[in-house]
CSV table of C-alpha atoms in Angstrom, one decimal:
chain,number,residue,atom,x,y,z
X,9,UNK,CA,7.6,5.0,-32.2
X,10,UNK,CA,8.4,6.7,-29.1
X,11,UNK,CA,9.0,10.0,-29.0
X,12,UNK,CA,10.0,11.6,-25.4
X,13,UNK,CA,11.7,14.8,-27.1
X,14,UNK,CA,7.8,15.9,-27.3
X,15,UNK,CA,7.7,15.9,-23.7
X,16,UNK,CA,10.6,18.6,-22.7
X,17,UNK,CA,8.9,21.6,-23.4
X,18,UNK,CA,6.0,20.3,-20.7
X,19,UNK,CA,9.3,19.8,-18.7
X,20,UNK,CA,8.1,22.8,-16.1
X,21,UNK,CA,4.2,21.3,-15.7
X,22,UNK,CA,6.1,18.0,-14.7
X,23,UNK,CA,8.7,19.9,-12.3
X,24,UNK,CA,5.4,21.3,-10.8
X,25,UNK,CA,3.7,18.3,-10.4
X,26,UNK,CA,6.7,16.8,-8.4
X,27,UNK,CA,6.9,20.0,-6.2
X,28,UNK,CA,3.3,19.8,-5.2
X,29,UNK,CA,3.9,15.6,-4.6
X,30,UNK,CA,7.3,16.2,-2.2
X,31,UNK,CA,5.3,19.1,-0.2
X,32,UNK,CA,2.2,16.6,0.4
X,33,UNK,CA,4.7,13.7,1.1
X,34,UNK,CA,6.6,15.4,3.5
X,35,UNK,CA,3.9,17.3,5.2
X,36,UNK,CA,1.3,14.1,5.6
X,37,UNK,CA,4.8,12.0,6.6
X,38,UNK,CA,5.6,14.6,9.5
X,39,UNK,CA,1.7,14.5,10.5
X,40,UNK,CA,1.1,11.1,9.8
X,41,UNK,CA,3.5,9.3,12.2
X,42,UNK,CA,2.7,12.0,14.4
X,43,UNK,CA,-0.8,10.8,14.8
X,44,UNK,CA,0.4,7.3,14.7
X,45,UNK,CA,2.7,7.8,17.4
X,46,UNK,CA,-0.3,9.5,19.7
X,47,UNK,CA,-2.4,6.4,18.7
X,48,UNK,CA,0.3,3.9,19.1
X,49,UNK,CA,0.6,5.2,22.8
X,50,UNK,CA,-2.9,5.0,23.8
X,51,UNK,CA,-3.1,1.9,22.0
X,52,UNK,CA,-0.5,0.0,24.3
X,53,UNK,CA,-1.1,2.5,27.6
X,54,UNK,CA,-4.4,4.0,27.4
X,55,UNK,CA,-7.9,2.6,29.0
X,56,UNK,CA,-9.9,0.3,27.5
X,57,UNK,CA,-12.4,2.5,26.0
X,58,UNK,CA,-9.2,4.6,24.4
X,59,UNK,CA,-7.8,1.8,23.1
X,60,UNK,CA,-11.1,0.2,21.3
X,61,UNK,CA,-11.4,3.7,19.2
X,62,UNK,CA,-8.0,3.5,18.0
X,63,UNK,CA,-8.7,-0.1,16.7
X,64,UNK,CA,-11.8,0.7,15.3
X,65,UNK,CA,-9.9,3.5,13.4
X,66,UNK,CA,-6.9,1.3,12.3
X,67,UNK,CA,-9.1,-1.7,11.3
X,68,UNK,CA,-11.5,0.9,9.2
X,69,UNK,CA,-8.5,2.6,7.5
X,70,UNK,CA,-6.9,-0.7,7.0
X,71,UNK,CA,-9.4,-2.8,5.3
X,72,UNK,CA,-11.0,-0.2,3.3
X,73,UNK,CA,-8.9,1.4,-0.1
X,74,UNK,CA,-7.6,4.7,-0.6
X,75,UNK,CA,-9.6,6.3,-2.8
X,76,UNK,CA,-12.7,5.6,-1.5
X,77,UNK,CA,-11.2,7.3,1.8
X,78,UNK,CA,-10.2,10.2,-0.3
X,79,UNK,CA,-13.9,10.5,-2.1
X,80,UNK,CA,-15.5,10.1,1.3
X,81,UNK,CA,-13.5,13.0,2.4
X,82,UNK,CA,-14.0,15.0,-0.4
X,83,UNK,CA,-17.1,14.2,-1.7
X,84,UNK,CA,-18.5,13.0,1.6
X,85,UNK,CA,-17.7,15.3,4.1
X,86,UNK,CA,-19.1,18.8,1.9
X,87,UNK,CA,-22.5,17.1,2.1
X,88,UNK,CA,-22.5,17.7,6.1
X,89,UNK,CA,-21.3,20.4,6.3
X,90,UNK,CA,-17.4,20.3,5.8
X,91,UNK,CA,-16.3,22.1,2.8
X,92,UNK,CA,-12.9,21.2,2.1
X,93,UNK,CA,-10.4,22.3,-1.0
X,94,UNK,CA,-8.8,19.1,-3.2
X,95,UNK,CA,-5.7,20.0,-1.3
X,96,UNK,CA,-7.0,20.2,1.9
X,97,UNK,CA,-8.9,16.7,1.4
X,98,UNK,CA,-5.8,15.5,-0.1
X,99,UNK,CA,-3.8,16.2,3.1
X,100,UNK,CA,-6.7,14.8,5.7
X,101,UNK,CA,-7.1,11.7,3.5
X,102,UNK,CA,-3.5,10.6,3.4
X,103,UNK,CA,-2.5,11.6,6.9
X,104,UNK,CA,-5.8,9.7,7.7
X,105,UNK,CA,-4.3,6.6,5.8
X,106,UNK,CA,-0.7,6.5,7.1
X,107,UNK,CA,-1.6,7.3,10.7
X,108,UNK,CA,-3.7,3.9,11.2
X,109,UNK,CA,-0.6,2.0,9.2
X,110,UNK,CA,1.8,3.6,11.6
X,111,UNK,CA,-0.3,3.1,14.5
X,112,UNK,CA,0.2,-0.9,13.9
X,113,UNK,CA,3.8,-0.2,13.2
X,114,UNK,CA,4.6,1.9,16.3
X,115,UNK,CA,2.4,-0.3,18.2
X,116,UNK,CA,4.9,-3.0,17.7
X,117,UNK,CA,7.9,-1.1,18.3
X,118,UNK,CA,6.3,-0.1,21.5
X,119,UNK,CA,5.5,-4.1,22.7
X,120,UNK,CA,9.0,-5.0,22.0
X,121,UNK,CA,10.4,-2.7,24.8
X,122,UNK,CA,10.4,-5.4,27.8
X,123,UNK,CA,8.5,-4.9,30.6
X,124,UNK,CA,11.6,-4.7,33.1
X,125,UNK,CA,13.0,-1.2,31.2
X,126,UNK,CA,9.5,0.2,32.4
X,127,UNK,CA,9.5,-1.0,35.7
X,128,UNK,CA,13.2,0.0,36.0
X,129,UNK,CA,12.1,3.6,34.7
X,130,UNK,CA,9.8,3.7,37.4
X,131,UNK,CA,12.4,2.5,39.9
X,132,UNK,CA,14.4,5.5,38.8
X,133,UNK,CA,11.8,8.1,39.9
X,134,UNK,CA,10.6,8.9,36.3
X,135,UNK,CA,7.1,9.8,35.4
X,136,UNK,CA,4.9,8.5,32.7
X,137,UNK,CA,5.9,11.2,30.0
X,138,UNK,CA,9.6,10.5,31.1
X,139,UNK,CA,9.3,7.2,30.6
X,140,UNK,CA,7.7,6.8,27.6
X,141,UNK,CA,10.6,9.5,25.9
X,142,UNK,CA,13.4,8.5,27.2
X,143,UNK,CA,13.2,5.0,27.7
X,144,UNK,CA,10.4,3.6,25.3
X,145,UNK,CA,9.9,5.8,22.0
X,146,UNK,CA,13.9,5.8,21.3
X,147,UNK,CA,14.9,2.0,21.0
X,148,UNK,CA,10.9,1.1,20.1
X,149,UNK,CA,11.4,3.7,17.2
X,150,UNK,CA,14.8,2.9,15.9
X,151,UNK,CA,13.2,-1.3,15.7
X,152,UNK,CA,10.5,-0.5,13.4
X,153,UNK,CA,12.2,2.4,11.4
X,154,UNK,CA,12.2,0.3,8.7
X,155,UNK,CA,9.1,-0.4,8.6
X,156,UNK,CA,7.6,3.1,9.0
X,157,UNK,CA,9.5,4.4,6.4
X,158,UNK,CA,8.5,2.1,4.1
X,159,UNK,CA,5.1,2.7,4.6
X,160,UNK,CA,6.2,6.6,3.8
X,161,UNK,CA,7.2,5.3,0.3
X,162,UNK,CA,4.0,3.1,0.2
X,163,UNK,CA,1.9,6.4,1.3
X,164,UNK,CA,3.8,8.9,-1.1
X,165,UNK,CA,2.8,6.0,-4.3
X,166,UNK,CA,-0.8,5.6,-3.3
X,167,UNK,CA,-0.6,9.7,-3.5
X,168,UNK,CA,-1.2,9.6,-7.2
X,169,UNK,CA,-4.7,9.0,-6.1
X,170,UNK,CA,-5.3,12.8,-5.5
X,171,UNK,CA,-5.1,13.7,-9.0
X,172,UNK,CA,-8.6,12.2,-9.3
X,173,UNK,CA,-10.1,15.1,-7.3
X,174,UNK,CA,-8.1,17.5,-9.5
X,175,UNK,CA,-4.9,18.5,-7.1
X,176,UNK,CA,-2.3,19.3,-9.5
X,177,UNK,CA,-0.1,16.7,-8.3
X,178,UNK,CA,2.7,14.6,-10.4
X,179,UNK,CA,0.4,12.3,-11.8
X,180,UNK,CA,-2.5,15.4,-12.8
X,181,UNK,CA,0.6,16.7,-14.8
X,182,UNK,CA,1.0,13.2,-16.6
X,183,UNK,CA,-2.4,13.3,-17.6
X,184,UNK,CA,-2.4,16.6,-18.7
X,185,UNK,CA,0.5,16.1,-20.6
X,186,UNK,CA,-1.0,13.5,-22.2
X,187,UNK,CA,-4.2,15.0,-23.3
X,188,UNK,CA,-2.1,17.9,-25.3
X,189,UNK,CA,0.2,15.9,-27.0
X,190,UNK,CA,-1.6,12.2,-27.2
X,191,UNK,CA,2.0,10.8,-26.1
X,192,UNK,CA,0.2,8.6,-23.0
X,193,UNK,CA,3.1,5.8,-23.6
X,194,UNK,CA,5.9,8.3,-22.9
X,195,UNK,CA,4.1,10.8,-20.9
X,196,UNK,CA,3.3,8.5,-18.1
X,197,UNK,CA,6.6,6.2,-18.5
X,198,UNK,CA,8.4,9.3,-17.9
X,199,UNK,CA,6.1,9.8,-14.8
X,200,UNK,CA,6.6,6.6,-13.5
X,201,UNK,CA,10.0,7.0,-13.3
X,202,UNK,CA,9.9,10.1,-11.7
X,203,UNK,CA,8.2,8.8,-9.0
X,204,UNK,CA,10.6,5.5,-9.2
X,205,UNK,CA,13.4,8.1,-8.6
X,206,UNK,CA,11.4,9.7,-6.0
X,207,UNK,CA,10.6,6.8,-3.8
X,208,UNK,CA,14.5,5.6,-4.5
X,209,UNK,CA,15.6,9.2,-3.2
X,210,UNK,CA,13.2,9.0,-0.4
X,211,UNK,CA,14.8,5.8,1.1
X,212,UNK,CA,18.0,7.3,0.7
X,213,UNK,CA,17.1,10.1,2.9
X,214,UNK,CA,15.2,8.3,5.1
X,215,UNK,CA,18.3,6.0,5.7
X,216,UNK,CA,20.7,9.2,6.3
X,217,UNK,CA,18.2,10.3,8.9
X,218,UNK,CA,18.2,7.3,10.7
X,219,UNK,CA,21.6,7.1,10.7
X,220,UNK,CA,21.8,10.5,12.6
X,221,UNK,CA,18.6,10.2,14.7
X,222,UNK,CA,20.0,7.2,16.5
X,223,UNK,CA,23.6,7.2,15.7
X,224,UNK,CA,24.1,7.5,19.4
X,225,UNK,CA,23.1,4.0,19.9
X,226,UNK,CA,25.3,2.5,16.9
X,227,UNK,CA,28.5,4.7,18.4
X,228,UNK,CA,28.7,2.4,21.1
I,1131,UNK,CA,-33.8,12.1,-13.6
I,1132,UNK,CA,-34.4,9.0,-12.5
I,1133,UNK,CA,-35.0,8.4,-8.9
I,1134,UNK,CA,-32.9,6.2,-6.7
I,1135,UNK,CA,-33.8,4.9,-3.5
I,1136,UNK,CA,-32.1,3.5,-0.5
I,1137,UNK,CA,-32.7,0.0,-2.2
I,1138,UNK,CA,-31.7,0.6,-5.3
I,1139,UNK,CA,-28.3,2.0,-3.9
I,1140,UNK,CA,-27.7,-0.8,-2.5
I,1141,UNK,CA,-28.4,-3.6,-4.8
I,1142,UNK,CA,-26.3,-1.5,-7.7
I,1143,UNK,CA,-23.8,-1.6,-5.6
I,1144,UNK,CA,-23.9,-5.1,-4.1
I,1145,UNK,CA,-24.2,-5.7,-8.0
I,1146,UNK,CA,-21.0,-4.1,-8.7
I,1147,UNK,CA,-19.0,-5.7,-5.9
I,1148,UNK,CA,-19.2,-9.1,-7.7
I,1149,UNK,CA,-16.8,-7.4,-10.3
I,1150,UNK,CA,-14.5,-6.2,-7.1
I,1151,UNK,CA,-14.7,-9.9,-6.3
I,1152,UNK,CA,-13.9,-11.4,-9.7
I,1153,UNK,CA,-10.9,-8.8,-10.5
I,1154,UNK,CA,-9.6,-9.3,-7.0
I,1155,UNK,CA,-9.4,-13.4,-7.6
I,1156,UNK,CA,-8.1,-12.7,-11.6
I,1157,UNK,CA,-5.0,-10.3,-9.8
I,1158,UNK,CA,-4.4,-12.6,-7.1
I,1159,UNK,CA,-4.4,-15.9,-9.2
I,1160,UNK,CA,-2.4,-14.1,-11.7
I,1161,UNK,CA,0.1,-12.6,-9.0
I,1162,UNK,CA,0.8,-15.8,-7.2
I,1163,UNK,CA,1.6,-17.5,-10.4
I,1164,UNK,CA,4.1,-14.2,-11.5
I,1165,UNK,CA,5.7,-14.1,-7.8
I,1166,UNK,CA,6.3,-18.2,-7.7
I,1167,UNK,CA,8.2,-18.3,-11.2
I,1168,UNK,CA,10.1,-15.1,-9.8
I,1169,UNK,CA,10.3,-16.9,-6.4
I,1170,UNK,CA,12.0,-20.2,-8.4
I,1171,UNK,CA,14.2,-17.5,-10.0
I,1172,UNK,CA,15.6,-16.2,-7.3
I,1173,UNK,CA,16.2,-19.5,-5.8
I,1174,UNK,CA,18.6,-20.7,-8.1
I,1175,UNK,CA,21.2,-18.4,-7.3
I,1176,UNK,CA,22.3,-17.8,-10.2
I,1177,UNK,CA,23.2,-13.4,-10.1
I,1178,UNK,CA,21.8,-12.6,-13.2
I,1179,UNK,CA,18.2,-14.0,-12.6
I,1180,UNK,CA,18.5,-12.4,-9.1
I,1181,UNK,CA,19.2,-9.3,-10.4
I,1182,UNK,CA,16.2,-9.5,-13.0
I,1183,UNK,CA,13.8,-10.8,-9.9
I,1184,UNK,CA,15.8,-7.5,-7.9
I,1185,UNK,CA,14.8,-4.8,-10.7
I,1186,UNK,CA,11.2,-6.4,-11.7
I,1187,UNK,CA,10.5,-5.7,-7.5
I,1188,UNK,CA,12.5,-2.1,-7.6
I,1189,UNK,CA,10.6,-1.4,-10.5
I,1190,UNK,CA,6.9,-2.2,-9.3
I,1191,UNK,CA,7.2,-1.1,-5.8
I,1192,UNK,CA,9.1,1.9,-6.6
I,1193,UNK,CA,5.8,3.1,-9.0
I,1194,UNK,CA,2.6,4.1,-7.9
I,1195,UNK,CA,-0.1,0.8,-9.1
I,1196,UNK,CA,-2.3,3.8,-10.9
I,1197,UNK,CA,0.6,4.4,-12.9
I,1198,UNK,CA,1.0,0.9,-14.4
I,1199,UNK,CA,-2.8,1.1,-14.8
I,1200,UNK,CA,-1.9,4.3,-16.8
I,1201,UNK,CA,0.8,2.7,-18.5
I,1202,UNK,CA,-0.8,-0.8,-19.7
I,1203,UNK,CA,-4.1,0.9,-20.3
I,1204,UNK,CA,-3.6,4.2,-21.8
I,1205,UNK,CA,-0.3,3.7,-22.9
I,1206,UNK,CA,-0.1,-0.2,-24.7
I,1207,UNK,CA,-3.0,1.2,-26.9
I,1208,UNK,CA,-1.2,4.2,-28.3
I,1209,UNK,CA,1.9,1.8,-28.7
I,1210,UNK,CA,-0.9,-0.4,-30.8
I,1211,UNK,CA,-2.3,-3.4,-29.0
I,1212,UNK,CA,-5.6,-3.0,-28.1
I,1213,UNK,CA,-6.3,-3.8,-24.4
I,1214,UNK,CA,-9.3,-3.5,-22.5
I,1215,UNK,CA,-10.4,-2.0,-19.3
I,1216,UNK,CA,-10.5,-6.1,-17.3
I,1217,UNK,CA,-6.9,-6.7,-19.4
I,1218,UNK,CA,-5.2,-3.5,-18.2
I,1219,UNK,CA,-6.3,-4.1,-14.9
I,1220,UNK,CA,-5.5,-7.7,-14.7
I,1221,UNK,CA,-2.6,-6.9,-16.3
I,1222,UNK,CA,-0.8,-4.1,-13.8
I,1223,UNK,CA,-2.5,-5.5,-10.4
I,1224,UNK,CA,-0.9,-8.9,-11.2
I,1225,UNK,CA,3.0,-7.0,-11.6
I,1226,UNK,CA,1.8,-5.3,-8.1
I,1227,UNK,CA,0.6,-8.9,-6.4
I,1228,UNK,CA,3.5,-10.5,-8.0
I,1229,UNK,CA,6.4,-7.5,-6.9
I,1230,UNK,CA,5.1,-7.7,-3.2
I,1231,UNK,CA,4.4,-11.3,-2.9
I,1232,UNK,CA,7.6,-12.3,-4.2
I,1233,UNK,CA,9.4,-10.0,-1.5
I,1234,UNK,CA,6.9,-11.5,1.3
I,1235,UNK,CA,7.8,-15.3,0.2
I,1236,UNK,CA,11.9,-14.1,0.3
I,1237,UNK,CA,11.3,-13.3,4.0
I,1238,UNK,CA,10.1,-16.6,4.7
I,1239,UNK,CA,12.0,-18.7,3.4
I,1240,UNK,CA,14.8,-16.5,4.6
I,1241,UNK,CA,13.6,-16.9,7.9
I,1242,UNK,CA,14.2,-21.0,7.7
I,1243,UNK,CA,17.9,-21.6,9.0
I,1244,UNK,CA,20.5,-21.8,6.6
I,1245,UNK,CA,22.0,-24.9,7.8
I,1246,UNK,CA,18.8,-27.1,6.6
I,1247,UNK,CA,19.8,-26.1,3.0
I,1248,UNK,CA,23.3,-27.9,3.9
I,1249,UNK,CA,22.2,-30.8,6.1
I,1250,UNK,CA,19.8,-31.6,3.0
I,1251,UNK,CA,22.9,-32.0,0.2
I,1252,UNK,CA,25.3,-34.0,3.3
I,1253,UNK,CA,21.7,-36.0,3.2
I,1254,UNK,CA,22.4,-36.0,-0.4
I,1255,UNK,CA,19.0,-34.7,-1.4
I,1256,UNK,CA,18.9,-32.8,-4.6
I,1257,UNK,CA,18.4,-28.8,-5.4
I,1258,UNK,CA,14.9,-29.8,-5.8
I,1259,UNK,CA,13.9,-33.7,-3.4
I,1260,UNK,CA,15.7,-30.3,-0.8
I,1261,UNK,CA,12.9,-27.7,-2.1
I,1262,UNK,CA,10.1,-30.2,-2.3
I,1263,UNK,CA,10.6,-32.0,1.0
I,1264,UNK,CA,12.6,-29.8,4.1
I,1265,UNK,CA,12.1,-25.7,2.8
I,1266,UNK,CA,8.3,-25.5,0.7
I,1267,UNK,CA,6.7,-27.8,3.4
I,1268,UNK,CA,7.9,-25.3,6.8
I,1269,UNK,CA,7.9,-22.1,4.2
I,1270,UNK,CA,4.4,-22.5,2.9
I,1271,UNK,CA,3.6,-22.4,6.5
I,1272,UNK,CA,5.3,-19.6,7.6
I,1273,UNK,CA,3.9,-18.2,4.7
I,1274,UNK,CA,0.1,-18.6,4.6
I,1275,UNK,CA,-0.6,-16.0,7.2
I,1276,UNK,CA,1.1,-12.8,4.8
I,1277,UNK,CA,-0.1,-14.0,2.2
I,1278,UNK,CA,-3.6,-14.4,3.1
I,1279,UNK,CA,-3.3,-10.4,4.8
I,1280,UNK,CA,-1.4,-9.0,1.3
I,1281,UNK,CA,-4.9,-10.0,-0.8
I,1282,UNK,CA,-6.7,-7.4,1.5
I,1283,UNK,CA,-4.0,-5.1,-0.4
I,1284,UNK,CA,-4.9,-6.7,-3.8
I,1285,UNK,CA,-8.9,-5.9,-3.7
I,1286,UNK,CA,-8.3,-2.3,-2.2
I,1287,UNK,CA,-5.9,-2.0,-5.5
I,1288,UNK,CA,-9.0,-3.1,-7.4
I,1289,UNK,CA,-10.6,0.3,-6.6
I,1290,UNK,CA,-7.9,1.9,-9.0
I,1291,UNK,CA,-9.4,0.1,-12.0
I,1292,UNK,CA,-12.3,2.8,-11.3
I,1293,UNK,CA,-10.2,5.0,-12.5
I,1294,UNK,CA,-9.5,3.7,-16.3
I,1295,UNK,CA,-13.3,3.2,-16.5
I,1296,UNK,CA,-13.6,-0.4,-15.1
I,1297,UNK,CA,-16.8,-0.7,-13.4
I,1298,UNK,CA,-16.7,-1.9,-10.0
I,1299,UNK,CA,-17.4,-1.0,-6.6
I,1300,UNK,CA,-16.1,2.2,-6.3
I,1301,UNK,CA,-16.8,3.3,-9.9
I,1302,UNK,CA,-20.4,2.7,-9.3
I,1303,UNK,CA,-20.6,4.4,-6.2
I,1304,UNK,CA,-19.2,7.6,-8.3
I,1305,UNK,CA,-21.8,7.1,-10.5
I,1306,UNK,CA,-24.4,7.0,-8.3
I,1307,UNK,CA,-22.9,9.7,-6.8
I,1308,UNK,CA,-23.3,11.6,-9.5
I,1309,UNK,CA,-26.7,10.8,-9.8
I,1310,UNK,CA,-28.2,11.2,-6.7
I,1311,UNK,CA,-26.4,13.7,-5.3
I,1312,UNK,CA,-25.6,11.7,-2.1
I,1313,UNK,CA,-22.3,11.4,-1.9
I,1314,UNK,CA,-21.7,10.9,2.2
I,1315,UNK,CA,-24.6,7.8,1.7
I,1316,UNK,CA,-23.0,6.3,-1.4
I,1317,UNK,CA,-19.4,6.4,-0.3
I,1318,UNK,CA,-20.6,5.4,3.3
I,1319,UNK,CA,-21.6,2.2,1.6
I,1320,UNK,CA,-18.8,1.6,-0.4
I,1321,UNK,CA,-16.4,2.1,2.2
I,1322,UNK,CA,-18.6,-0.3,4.5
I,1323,UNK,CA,-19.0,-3.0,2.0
I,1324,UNK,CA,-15.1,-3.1,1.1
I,1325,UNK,CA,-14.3,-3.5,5.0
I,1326,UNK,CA,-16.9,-6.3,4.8
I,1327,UNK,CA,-14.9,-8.0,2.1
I,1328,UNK,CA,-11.5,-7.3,3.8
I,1329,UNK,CA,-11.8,-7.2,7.5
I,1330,UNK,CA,-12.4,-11.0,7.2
I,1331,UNK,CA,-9.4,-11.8,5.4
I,1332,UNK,CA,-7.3,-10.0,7.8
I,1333,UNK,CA,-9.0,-11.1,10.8
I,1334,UNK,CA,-8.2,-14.9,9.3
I,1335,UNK,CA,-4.4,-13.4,8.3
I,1336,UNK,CA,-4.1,-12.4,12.2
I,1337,UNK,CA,-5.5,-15.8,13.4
I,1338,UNK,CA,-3.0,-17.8,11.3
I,1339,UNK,CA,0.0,-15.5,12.6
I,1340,UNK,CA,-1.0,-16.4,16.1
I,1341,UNK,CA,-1.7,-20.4,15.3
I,1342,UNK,CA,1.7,-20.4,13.6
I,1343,UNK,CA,3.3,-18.6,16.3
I,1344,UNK,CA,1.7,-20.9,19.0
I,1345,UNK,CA,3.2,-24.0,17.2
I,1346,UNK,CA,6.4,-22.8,16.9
């Protein structure tokens, strides 16, 4: 028998969880494609030597799974030297993680903008930086918006993760629930579906800000 | 305490990564077996399968794969079937293969032109002489390459079966962890030995994309 009435009075150690999972999502989201978008430009523009790091950095990322990225960081990292707190990890680990994804997202956003628009820029009298903001980031960005924010949702899921170095995340609260009240079935269906609403949410908001970001271009 | 060198890091750990290897294969074979029946489901256009292939996908992309590892390990016991560490983990990394998969094979064959589907009945092929001989044969190609880059996906998933006590590759580097107190060596190792097993697949993934896309 199920019983998910058990679960309401843990109903503020859930609410918790979910706080501490948006701030992480949003905070390693905004940093995240930030670095992606640094890495993404040097990638395509930089020198050779520039652009060999970044690949060593998105092929390391890519082919090697979370968690071990997160214990490396958090496990790792103290023994030379770097002591960092779960949260603190945490954040590194999955800005780490969706910065290399977005790199090869952006990346491709950033090859689809045809060589004439540049050379056209450059007609125009505009400098690198003006280039690249005005001309290149906007229409590359709005191509793979998709994409990126997919990865977002794919990045926020593989947060669950963290509760294994103890942040008090969505998922630590499932566990804990759990462990007080031996309901496991309901305790992490109920989870689930939280983050199911979450990720459904997210997309939602991701669309409405794409809307706005490049409703300029849509208008006309 | 018992002493570990350098060597006998290693060799527990290339000793665990066989079980990375075999649990990576189980979920994959398992998955592409799901995500074809759901594929075939979704191809017969009939709404109410769709909608079932549509929710299966919502519901296992939507959900963290630790979660369904949660659910099918911790949870299927309390609800009475017994089901071990390799079932639980066979179990939930074949509904993630399958719910990805089955979204990667859409694009494809979305991708083939819409008018081949129609030339093939005025040929008067069948649903399925149309399947067998004009889409699967140009699909399967366009296919290959994703398909071949998602597994690198499936065996980094296999690291979350660490975490419900299956002992792999990355649940033996926490144990030696804890025993030798070495943790930037050990998870060094295991990082460099997953990227051993995956950077292959996705250089062969990118090589595909490129032979496809030089064909075309």
């Amino acid at each position: 028998m199920l019983y998910f009435s058990d679960l309401l009075q843990y109903s503020d150690v859930f609410l918790r969880g979910l706080q501490t999972t948006v701030e992480l999502t949003v905070l390693t989201t905004i940093l995240g494609v930030a670095l992606g978008t640094v890495c993404a430009t040097v990638r395509q523009y930089g020198n050779r030597a520039s652009q060999r790091v970044v690949s060593v950095y998105v092929e390391l990322i890519r082919n090697t799974p979370f968690i071990v990225q997160l214990f490396f960081i958090f496990f790792g990292l103290p023994a030379i030297g770097m002591m960092l707190s779960p949260w603190e990890a945490s954040m590194i680990a999955l800005t780490i993680n969706l910065g290399a994804y977005s790199t090869e997202i952006i990346r491709a956003g950033l090859a689809s903008i045809s060589k004439g628009q540049i050379e056209a820029a450059k007609v125009l009298g505009l400098n690198f930086r003006q280039t690249l903001t005005r001309v290149i980031f906007i229409p590359a960005f709005e191509k793979i918006y998709p994409a990126l924010t997919s990865q977002c949702i794919i990045v926020m899921l593989g947060s669950a993760v963290i509760s294994q170095i103890s942040v008090q995340d969505l998922t630590y609260a499932a566990n804990l629930v759990q462990s007080r009240n031996f309901r496991a079935f309901e305790s992490y269906l109920v989870t689930a579906l939280l983050y199911l609403g979450l990720s459904i949410l997210l997309r939602f908001a991701f669309n409405a800000l794409g809307k706005r970001l490049f409703a300029y271009r849509t208008s006309n | 305490m018992i002493e570990f060198s350098n060597y006998d890091i290693l060799r527990n750990l290339l000793f665990a990564t066989q079980w990375t290897i075999l649990l990576s294969l189980a979920a994959f074979i398992g998955g592409t077996t799901v995500a074809l029946a759901l594929t075939a489901m979704r191809l017969t256009r009939n709404p109410a399968m769709q909608r079932i292939v549509r929710v299966y996908v919502e519901l296992f992309q939507g959900t963290p794969l630790l979660m369904q590892m949660f659910l099918c390990f911790f949870g299927l016991s309390m609800l009475g079937y017994e089901i071990s560490a390799w079932g639980a983990a066979i179990l939930s990394l074949t509904f993630f293969t399958s719910a990805f998969l089955v979204e990667i094979w859409r694009g494809c064959i979305d991708t083939l032109p819409k008018g081949q589907w129609e030339a093939s009945r005025c040929l008067g092929l069948s649903f399925l002489q149309t399947l067998r001989h004009i889409i699967l044969p140009q699909a399967i190609r366009v296919a290959t390459a994703p398909t071949v880059g998602f597994s690198v996906q499936v065996i980094k998933g296999t690291a979350l079966a660490s975490v419900i006590g299956f002992v792999e590759l990355t649940k033996v580097g926490t144990m030696l962890n804890n025993a030798t107190f070495e943790p930037f060596k050990v998870f060094t190792l295991v990082a460099l030995i997953y990227f051993l097993l995956c950077y292959p697949l996705s250089l062969y993934s990118k090589h595909l994309e490129k032979k496809f896309h030089v064909s075309r």
